[in-house]
Coordinates of C-alpha atoms and ligand atoms in Angstrom, one line a residue:
X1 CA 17.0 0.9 -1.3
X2 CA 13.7 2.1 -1.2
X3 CA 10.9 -1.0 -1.9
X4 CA 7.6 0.9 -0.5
X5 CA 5.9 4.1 -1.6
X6 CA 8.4 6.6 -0.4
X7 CA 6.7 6.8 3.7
X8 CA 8.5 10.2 4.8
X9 CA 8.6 10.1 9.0
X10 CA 5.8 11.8 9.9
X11 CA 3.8 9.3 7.5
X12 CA 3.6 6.9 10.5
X13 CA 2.7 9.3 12.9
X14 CA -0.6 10.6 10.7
X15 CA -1.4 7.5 9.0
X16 CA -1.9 6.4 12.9
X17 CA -3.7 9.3 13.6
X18 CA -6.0 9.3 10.9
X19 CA -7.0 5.7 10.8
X20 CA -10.5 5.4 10.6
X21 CA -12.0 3.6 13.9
X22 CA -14.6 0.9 12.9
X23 CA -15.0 -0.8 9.7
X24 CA -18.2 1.2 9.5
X25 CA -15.8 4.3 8.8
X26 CA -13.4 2.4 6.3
X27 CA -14.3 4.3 3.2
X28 CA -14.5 2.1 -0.5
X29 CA -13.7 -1.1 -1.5
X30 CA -17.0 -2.2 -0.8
X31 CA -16.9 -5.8 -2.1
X32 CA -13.6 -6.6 0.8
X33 CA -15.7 -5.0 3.4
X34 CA -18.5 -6.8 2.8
X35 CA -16.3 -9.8 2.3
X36 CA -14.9 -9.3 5.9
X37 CA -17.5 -8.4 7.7
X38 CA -19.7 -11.7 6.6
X39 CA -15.9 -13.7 7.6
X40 CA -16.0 -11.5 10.7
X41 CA -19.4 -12.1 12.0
X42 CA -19.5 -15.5 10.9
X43 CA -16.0 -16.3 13.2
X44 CA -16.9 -14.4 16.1
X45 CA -20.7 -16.4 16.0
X46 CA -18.4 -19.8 15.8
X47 CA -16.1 -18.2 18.7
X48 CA -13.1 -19.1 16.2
X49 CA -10.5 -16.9 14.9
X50 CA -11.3 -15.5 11.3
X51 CA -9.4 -17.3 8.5
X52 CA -6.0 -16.3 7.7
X53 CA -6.3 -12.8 5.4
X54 CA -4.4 -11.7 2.3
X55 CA -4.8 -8.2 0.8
X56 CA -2.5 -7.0 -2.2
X57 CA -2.3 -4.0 -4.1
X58 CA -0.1 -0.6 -3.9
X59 CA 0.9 0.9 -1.2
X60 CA -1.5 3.3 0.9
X61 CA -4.6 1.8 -0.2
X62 CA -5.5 0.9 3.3
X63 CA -3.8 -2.7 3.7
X64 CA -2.4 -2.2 7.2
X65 CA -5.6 -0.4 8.2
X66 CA -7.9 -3.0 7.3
X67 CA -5.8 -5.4 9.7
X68 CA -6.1 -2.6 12.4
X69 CA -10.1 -3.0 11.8
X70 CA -10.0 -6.3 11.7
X71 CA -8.3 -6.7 15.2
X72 CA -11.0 -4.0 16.2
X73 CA -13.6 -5.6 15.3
X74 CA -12.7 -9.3 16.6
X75 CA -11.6 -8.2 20.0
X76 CA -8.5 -8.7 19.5
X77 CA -4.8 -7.9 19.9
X78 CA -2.7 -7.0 17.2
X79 CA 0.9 -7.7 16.2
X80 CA 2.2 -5.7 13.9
X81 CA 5.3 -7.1 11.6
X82 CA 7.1 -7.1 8.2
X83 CA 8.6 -9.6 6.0
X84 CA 12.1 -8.1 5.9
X85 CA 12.2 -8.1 9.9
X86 CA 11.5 -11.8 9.7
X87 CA 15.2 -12.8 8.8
X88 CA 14.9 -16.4 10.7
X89 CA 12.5 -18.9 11.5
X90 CA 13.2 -17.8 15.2
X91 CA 11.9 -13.8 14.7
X92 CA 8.8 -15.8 13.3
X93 CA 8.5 -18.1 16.3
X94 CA 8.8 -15.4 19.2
X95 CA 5.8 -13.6 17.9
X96 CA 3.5 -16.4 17.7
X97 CA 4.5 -18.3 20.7
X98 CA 3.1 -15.2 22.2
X99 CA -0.6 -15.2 20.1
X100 CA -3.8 -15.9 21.8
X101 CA -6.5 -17.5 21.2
X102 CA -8.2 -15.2 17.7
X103 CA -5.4 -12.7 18.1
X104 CA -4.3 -11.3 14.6
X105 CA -0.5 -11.2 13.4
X106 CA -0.2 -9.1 10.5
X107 CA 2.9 -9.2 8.3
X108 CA 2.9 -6.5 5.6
X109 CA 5.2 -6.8 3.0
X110 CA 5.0 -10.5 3.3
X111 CA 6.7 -11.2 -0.2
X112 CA 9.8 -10.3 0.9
X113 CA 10.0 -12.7 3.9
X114 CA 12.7 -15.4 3.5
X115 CA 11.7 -18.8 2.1
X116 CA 13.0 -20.2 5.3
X117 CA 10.4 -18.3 7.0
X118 CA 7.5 -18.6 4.8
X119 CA 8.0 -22.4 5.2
X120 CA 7.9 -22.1 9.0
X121 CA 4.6 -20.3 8.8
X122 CA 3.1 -23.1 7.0
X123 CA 2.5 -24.9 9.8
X124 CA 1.8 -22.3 12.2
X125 CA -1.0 -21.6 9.8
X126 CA -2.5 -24.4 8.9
X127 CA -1.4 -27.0 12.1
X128 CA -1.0 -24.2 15.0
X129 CA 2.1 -25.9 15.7
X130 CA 5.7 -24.8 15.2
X131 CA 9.1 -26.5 15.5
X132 CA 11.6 -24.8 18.0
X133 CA 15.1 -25.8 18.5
X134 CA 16.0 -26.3 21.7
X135 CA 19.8 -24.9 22.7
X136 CA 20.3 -26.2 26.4
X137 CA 24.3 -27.0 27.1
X138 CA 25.1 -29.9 25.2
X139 CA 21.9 -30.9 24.0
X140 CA 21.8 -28.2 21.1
X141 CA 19.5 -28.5 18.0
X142 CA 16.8 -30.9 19.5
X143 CA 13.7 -29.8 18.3
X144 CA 10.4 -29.8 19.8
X145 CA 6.7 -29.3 19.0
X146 CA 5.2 -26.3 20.3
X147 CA 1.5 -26.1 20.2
X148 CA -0.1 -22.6 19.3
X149 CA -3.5 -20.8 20.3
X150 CA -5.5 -20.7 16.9
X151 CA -4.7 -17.1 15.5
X152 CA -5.3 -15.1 12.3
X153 CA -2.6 -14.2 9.8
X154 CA -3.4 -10.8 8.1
X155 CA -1.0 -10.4 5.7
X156 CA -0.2 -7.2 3.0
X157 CA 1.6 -7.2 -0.4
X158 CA 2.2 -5.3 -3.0
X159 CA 3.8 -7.7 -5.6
X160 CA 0.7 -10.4 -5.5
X161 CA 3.0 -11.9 -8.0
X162 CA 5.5 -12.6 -5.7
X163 CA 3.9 -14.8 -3.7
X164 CA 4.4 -18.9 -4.1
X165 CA 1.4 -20.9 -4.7
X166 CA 1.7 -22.9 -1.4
X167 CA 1.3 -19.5 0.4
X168 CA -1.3 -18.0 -1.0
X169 CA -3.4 -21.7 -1.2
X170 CA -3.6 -21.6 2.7
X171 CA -4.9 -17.9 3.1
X172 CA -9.1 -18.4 3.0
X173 CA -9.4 -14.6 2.3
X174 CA -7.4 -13.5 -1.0
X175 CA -8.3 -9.6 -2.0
X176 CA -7.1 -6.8 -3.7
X177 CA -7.6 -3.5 -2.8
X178 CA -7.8 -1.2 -6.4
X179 CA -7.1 2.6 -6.5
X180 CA -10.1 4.5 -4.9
X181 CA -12.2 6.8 -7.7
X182 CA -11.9 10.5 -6.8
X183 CA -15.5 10.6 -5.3
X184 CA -13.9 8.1 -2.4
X185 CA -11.2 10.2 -2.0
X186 CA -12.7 13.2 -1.2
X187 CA -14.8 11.3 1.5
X188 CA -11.8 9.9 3.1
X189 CA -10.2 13.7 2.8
X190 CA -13.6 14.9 4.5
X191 CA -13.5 12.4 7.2
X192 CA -9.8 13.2 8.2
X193 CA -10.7 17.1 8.2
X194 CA -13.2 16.5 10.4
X195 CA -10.9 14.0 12.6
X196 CA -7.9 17.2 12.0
X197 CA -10.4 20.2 12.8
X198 CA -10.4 21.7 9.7
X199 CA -12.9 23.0 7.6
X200 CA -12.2 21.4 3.9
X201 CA -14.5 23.2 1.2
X202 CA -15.9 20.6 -0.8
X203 CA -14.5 22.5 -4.4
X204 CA -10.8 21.9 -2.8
X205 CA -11.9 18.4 -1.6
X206 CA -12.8 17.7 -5.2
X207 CA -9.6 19.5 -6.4
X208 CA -7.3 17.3 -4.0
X209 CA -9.3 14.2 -4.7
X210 CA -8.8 14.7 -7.9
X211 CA -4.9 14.3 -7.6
X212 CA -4.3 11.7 -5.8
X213 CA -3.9 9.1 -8.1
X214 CA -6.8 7.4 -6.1
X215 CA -4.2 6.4 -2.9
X216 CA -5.5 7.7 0.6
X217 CA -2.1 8.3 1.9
X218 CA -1.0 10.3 -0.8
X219 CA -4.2 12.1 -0.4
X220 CA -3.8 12.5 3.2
X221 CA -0.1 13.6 2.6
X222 CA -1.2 16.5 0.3
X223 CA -3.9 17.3 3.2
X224 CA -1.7 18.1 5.7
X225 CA 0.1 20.6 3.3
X226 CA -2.9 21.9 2.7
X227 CA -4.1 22.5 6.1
X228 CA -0.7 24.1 7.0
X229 CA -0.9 26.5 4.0
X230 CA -4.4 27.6 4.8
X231 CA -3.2 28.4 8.5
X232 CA -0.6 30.5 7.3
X233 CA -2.1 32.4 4.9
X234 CA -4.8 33.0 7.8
X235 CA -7.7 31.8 5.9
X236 CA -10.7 29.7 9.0
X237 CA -10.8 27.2 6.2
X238 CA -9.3 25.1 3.5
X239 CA -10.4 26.7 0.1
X240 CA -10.0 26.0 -3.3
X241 CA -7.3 28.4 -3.3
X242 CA -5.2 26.9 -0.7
X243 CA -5.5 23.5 -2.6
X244 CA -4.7 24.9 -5.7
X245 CA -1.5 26.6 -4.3
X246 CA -0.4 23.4 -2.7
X247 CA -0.6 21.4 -5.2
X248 CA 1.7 24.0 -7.4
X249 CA 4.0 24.2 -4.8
X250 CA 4.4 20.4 -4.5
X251 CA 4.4 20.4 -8.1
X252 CA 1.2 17.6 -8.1
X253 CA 0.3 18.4 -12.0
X254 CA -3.2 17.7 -13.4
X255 CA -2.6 14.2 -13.9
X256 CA -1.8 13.5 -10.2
X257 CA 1.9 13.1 -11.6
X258 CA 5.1 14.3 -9.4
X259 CA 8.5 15.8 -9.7
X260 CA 9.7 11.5 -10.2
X261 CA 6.9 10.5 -12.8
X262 CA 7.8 13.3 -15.0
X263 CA 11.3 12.4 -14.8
X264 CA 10.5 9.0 -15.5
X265 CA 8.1 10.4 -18.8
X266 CA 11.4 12.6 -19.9
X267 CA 13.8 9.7 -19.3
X268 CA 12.2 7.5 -21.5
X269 CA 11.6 10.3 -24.3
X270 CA 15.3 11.6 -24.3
X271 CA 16.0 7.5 -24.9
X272 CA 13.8 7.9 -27.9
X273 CA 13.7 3.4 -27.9
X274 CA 12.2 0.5 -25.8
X275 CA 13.8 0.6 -22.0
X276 CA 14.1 -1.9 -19.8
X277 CA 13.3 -1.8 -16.3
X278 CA 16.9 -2.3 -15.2
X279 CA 17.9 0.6 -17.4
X280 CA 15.3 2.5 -16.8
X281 CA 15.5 2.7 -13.1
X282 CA 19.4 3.1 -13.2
X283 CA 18.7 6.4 -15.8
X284 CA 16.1 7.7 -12.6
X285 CA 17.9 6.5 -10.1
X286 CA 15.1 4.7 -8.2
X287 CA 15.0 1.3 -7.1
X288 CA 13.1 -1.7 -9.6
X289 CA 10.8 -2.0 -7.6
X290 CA 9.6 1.4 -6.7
X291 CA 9.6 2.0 -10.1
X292 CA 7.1 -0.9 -10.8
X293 CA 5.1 -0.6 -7.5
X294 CA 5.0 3.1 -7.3
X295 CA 5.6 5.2 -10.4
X296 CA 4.3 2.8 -13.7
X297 CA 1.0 1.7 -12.4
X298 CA -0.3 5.2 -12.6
X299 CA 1.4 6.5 -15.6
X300 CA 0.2 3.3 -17.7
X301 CA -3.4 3.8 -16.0
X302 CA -3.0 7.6 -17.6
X303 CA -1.9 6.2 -20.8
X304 CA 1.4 7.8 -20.7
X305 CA 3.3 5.4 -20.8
X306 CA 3.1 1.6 -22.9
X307 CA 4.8 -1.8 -22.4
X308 CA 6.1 -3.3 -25.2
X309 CA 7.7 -6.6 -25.4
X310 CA 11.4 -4.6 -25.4
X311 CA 10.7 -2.2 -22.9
X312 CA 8.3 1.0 -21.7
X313 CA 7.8 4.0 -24.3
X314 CA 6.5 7.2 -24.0
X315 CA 3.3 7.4 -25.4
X316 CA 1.7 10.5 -27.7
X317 CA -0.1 11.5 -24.8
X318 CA 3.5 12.2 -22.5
X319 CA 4.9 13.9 -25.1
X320 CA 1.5 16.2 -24.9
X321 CA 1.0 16.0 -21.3
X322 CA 4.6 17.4 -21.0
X323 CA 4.3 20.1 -24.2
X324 CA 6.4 18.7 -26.6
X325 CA 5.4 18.0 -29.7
X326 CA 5.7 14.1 -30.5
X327 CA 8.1 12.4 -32.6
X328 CA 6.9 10.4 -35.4
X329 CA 5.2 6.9 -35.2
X330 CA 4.8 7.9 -31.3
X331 CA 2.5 5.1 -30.0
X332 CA -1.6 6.8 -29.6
X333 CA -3.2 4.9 -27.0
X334 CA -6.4 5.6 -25.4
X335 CA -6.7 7.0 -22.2
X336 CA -7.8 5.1 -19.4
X337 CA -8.0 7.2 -16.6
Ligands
ADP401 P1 -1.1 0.4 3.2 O1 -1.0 -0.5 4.4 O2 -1.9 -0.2 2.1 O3 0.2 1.0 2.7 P2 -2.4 2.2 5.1 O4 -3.4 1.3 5.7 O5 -1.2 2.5 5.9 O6 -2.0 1.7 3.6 O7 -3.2 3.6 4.7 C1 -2.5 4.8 4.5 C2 -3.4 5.9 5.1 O8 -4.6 6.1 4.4 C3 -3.8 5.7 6.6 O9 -3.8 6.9 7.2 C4 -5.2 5.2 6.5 O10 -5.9 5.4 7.6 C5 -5.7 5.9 5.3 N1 -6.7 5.1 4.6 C6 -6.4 4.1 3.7 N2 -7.6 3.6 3.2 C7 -8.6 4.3 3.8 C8 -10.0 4.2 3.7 N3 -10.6 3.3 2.8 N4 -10.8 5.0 4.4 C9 -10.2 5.9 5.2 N5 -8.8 6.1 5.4 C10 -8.0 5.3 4.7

């Protein structure tokens, strides 16, 4: 089952690659930067580690980047895990018996860590001390105190609604990353054509930035298309024409929308009534939570799709967006984005 943004292979590879380096090069979200860097500066002139740091919001905004920066920019190491690879309080405890003093552990995905877990970390959070069970011959299941060097927690997530209260009390940094506007975008598109050696024409910067649905990586994933395109065809840079026929040719519509949100749109129109999210992600063939994480934040933000207490609709606007003519008593909603 699929529970992120779809991350094809290579994701990882270029994501890496195309990190920005300081915080200084971190592009938006302006009111977490500042936010971090007064937390940052404020820690390393105390000579403590930073509080413990929780960002939500979709995937690709920059979540596990910022924890890269922040690392960075605290001088010190990071450890990179995820909720699901946390299956036992043990997982947990190998990774921070081996933190130092201000090192960062960032968990993405931290919702889905078992409750088992989550109530481990409390401690390790708050006391810098863990239990562990010690399993020596017949002395099995004593368990013993283990002090810990005082470390940040970065954690990501992208269902903020997930989390319990007693988690999210004892993070001292709580923010949510939004979608970027289309100005940001093409900034962070410039900056990676730059890092890429590429020369990306500001008209097919604006056009990619443009349909991205305001999320870096998908931005970054049409770039690389892009780029590829323009070598091929021969062209010494990326123009507007190269953009334009990658984005056909990925079949990214106006609207940002792919091949799996128009689906989505004609799925609930051919229903013609209220659907679920059970139903509807069984008729598409996704998983729930893609289907809330990834597809419907977008498609409500374009108004082209509504929640109603029985279920999502098509709104007038799908029907338009897609060329058909709307049934009667089609819900009109304004559009928002
Ligand atoms: P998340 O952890 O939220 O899923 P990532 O941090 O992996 O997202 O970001 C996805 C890609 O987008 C990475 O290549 C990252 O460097 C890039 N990116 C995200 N946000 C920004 C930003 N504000 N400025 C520059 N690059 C960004």
């Amino acid at each position: 089952m699929v529970f992120h943004e779809p991350l094809r292979p290579d994701d990882h590879e270029f994501d890496r690659a195309l990190r920005p380096a300081s915080l200084e090069a971190f592009v938006g979200q302006a009111r977490v930067v500042d936010n971090l860097r007064i937390a940052i500066a404020a820690a390393r002139g105390r000579q403590e580690p930073l509080d413990h740091v929780i960002f939500s919001g979709p995937p690709g905004l920059g979540k596990t980047t910022l924890a890269h920066l922040i690392a960075g920019e605290m001088g010190s190491n990071l450890t990179v895990t995820s909720g699901p690879a946390l299956l036992a309080p043990k997982d947990l405890a190998g990774a921070l018996s081996r933190q130092q003093r201000c090192d960062v552990l960032f968990i993405d995905e931290i919702h889905r860590m078992p409750k088992v877990v989550e109530e481990y970390l409390y401690t390790a959070m708050e006391d810098h001390a863990i239990d562990v069970s010690i399993d020596r011959g017949g002395d099995t299941g004593r368990l013993v105190r283990l002090t810990l060097q005082p470390f940040t927690l970065v954690a990501a997530t992208t269902r903020e609604g997930l989390l319990s209260g007693p988690l999210r009390t004892r993070f001292g940094l709580v923010e949510r990353l939004e979608p970027y506007p289309p100005a940001e975008i093409a900034r962070i598109l410039e900056a990676a054509a730059r890092r890429l050696g590429v020369t990306l024409e500001a008209d097919a910067a604006h056009l990619l930035a443009g349909r991205s649905r305001g999320v870096p990586r998908m931005a970054l994933r049409v770039l690389r298309r892009a780029r590829d395109l323009a070598q091929v065809r021969g062209k010494p840079s990326l123009d507007l024409d190269s953009a334009q026929e990658c984005l056909d040719r990925l079949r990214i519509d106006a609207l940002g929308l792919e091949e799996m949100d128009r689906r989505i749109l004609h799925a609930l129109i051919e229903r013609a009534e209220p659907t679920g999210l059970k139903t509807l992600a069984a008729v598409i063939d996704e998983s729930e939570d893609t289907l809330e994480e990834v597809f419907e934040p977008h498609l409500l933000r374009c108004g082209l799709i509504a929640r109603t207490p029985r279920g999502r609709i098509a709104t007038a606007r799908a029907f338009e967006h897609l060329g058909l003519r709307p049934r009667p008593g089609v819900a009109e909603l304004p559009f928002s984005g």
